[in-house]
PDB file of C-alpha atoms in Angstrom:
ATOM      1  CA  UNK N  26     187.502  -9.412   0.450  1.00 53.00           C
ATOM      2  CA  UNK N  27     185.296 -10.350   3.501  1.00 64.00           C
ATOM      3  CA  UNK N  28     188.711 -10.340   5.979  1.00 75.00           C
ATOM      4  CA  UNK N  29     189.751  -7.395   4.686  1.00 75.00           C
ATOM      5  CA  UNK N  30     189.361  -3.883   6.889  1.00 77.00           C
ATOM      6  CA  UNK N  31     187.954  -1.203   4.968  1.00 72.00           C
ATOM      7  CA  UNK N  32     191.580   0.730   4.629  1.00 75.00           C
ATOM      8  CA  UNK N  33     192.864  -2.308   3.197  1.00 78.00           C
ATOM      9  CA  UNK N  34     190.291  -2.114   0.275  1.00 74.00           C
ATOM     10  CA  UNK N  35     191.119  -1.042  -3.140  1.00 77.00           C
ATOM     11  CA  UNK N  36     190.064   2.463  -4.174  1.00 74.00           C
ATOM     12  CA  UNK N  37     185.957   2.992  -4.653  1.00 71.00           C
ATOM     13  CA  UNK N  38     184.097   4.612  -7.761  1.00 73.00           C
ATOM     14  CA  UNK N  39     182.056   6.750  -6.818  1.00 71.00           C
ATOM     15  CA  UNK N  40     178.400   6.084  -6.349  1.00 68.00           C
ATOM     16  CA  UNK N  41     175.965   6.260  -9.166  1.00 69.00           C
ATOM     17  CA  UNK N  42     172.935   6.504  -7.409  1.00 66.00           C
ATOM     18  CA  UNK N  43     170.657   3.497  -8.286  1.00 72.00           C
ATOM     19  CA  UNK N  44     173.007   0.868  -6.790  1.00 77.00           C
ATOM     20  CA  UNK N  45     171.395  -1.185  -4.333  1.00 80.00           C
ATOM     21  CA  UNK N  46     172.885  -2.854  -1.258  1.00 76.00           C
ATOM     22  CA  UNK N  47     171.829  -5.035   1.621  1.00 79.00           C
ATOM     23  CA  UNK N  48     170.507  -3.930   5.073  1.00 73.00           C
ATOM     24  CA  UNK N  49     170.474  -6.103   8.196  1.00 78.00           C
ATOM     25  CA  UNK N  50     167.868  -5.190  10.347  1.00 72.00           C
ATOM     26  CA  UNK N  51     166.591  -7.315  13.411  1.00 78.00           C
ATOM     27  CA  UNK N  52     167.605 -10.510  11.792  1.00 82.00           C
ATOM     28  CA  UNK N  53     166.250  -9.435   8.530  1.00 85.00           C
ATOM     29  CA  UNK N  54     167.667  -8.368   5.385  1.00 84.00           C
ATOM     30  CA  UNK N  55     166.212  -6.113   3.408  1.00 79.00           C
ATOM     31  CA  UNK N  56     167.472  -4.102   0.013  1.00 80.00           C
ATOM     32  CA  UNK N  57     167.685  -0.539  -0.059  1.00 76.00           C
ATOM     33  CA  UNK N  58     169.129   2.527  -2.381  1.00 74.00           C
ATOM     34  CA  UNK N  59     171.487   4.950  -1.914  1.00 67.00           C
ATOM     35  CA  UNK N  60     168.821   7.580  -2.461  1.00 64.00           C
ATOM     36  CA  UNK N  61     166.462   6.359   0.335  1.00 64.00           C
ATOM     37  CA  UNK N  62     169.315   6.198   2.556  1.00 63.00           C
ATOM     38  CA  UNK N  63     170.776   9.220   1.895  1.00 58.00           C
ATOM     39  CA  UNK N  64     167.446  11.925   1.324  1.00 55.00           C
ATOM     40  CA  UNK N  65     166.740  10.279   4.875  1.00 57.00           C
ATOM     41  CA  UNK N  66     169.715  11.821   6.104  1.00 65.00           C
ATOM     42  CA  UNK N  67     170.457  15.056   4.016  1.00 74.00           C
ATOM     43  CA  UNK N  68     167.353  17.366   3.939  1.00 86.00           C
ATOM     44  CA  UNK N  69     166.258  19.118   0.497  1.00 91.00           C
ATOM     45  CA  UNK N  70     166.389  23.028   1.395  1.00 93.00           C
ATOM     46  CA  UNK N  71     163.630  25.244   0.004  1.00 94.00           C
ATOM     47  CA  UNK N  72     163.824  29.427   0.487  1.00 94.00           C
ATOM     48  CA  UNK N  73     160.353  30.155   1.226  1.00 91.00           C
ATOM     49  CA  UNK N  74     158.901  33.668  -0.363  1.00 91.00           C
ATOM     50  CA  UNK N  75     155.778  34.818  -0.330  1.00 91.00           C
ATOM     51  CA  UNK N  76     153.369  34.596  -3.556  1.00 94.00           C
ATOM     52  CA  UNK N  77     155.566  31.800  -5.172  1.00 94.00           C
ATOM     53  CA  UNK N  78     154.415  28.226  -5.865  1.00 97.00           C
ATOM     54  CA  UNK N  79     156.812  25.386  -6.409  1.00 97.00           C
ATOM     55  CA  UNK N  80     155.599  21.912  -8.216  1.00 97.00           C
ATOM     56  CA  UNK N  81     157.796  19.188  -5.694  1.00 96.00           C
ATOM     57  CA  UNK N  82     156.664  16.527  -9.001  1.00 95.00           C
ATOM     58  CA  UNK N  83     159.711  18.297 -10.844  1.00 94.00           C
ATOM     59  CA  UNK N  84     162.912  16.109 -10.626  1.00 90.00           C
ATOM     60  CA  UNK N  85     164.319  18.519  -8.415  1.00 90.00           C
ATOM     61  CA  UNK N  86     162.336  17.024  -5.667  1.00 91.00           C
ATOM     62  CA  UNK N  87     162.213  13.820  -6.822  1.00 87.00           C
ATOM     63  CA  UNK N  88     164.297  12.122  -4.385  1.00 81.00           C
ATOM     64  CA  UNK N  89     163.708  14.442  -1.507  1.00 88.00           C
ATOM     65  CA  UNK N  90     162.394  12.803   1.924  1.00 89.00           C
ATOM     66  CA  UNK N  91     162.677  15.745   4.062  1.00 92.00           C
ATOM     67  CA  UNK N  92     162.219  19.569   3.210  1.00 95.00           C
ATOM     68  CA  UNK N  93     163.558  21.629   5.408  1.00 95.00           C
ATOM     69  CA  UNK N  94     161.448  25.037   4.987  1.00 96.00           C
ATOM     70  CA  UNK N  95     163.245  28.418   5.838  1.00 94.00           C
ATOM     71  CA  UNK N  96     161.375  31.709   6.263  1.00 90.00           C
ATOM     72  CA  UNK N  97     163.020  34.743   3.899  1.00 83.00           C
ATOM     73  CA  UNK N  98     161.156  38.223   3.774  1.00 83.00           C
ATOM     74  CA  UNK N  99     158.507  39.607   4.125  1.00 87.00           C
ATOM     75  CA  UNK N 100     154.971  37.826   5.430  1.00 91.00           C
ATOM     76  CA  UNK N 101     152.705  35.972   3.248  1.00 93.00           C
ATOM     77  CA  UNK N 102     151.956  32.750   1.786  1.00 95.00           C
ATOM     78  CA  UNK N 103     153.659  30.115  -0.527  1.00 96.00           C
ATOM     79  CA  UNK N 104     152.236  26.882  -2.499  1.00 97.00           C
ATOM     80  CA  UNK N 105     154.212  23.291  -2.446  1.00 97.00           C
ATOM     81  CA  UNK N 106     151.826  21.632  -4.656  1.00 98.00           C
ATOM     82  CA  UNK N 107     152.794  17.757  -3.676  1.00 98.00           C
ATOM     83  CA  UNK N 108     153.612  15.427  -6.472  1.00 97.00           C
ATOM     84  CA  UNK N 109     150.973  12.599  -7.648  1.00 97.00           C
ATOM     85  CA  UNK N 110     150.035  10.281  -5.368  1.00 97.00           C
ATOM     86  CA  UNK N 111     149.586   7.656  -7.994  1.00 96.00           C
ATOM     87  CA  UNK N 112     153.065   8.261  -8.878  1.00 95.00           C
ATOM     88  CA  UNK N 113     154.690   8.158  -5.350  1.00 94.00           C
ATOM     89  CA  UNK N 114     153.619   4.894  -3.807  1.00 94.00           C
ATOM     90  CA  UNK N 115     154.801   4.134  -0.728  1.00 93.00           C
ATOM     91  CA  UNK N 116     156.732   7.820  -0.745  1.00 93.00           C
ATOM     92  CA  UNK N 117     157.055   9.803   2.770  1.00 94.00           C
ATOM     93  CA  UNK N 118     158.018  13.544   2.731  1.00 95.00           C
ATOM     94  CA  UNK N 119     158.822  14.975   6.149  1.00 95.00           C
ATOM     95  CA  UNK N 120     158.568  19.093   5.974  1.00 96.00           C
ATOM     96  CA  UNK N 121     160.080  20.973   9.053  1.00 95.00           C
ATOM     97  CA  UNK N 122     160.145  25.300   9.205  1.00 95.00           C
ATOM     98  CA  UNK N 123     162.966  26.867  10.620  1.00 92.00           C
ATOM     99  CA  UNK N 124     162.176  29.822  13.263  1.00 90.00           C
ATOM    100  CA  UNK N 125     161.367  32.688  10.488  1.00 89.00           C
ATOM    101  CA  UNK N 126     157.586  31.456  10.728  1.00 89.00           C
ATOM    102  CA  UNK N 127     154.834  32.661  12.838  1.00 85.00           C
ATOM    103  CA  UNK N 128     150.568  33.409  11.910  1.00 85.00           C
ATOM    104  CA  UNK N 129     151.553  35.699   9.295  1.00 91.00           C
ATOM    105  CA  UNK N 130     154.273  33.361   7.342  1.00 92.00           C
ATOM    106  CA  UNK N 131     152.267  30.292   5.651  1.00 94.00           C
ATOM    107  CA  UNK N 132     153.405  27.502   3.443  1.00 96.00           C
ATOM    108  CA  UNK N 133     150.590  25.867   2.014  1.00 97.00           C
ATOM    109  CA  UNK N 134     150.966  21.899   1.177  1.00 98.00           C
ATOM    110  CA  UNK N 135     148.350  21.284  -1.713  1.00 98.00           C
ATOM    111  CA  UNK N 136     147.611  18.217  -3.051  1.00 98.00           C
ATOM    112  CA  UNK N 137     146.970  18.383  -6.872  1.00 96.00           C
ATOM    113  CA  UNK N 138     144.848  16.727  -9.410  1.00 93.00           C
ATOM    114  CA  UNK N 139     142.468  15.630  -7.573  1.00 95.00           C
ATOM    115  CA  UNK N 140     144.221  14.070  -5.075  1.00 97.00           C
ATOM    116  CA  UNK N 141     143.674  14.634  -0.900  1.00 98.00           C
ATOM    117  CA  UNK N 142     145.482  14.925   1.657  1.00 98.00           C
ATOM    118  CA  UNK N 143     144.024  13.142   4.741  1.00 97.00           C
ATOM    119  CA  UNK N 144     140.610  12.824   2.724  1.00 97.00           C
ATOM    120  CA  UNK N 145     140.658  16.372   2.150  1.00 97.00           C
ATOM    121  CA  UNK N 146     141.626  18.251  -1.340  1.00 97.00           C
ATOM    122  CA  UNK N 147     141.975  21.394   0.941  1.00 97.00           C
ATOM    123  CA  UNK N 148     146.103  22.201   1.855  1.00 97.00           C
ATOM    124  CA  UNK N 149     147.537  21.543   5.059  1.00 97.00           C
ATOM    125  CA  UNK N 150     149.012  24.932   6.330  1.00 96.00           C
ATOM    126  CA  UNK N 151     152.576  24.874   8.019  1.00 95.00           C
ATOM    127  CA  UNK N 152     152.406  28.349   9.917  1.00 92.00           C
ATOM    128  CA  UNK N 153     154.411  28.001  13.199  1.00 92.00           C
ATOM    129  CA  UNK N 154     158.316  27.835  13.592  1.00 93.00           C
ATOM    130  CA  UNK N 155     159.778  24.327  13.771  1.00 94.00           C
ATOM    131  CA  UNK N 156     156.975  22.490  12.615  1.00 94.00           C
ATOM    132  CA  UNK N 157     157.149  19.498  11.526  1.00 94.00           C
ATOM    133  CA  UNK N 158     154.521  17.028   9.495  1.00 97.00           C
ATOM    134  CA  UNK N 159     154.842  13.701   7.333  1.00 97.00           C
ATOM    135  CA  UNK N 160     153.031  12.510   5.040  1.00 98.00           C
ATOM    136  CA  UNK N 161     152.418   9.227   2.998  1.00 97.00           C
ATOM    137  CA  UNK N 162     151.117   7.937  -0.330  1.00 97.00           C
ATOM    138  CA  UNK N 163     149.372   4.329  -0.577  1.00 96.00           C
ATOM    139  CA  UNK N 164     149.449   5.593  -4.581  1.00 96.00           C
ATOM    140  CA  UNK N 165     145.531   6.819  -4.479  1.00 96.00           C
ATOM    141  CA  UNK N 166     145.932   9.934  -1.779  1.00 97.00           C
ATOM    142  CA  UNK N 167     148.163  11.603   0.648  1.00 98.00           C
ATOM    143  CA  UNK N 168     148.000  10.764   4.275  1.00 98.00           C
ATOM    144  CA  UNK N 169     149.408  12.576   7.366  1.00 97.00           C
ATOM    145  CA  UNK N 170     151.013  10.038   9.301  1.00 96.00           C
ATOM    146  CA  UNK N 171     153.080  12.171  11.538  1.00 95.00           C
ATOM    147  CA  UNK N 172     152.551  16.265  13.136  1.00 93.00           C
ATOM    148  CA  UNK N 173     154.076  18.233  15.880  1.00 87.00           C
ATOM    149  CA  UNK N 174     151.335  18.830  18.267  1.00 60.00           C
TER     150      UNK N 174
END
């Protein structure tokens, strides 16, 4: 199959979701899964509203690298309450806000169980429009490894 072109192949299945293929990068392979490669990609959407609180621990979120945050109604403030660290080694999360945000419009990013975020069990409050932060787990706390100035 190796000096075949890709229209020459059979017909695919469909992809299951925990295959795992190869990855050539700088002379090195490494293994990787559909999910990493495509939540890296493909952003989970979340509706923000005011005086709601949403658990990103339930399988919704499960896979989901980047949230893309959008702004709907009236001002206020909303809880993501981030999932375990102990359960998301080596797990990044990138949130961005659309334009809907401003002083008055805040998404708070709580860590839970006593976890912290950046040493802190405080939140990290996303209150501007495109923001953007990312954040890490070594599986004992949260870090922030990446803001928009």
């Amino acid at each position: 199959m190796a000096d075949k072109k890709i229209s020459q192949l059979s017909t695919a299945s469909a992809l299951q979701g925990d295959e795992t293929f190869p990855l050539v990068q700088s002379n090195t392979t490494k293994k990787a899964d559909i999910h990493s490669v495509k939540n890296y990609i493909v952003p989970t959407n979340i509706t923000v509203i005011k005086d709601t609180t949403i658990n990103l621990s339930d399988s919704t979120y499960a896979d989901a690298f980047m949230i893309r945050l959008t702004w709907s109604g009236d001002a206020g403030n909303m809880t993501l309450n981030l999932p375990s660290a102990a359960s998301s080694v080596n797990r990044t999360i990138r949130f961005i806000s659309n334009g809907g945000f401003n002083t008055n419009t805040r998404v708070y990013l709580t860590p839970i169980g006593g976890d912290t975020l950046d040493g802190s069990t405080d939140y990290y409050e996303i209150n501007k429009e495109y923001e953007g932060i990312k954040i890490w787990s070594d599986g004992s706390e949260w870090f922030i490894i990446q803001k928009k100035a």
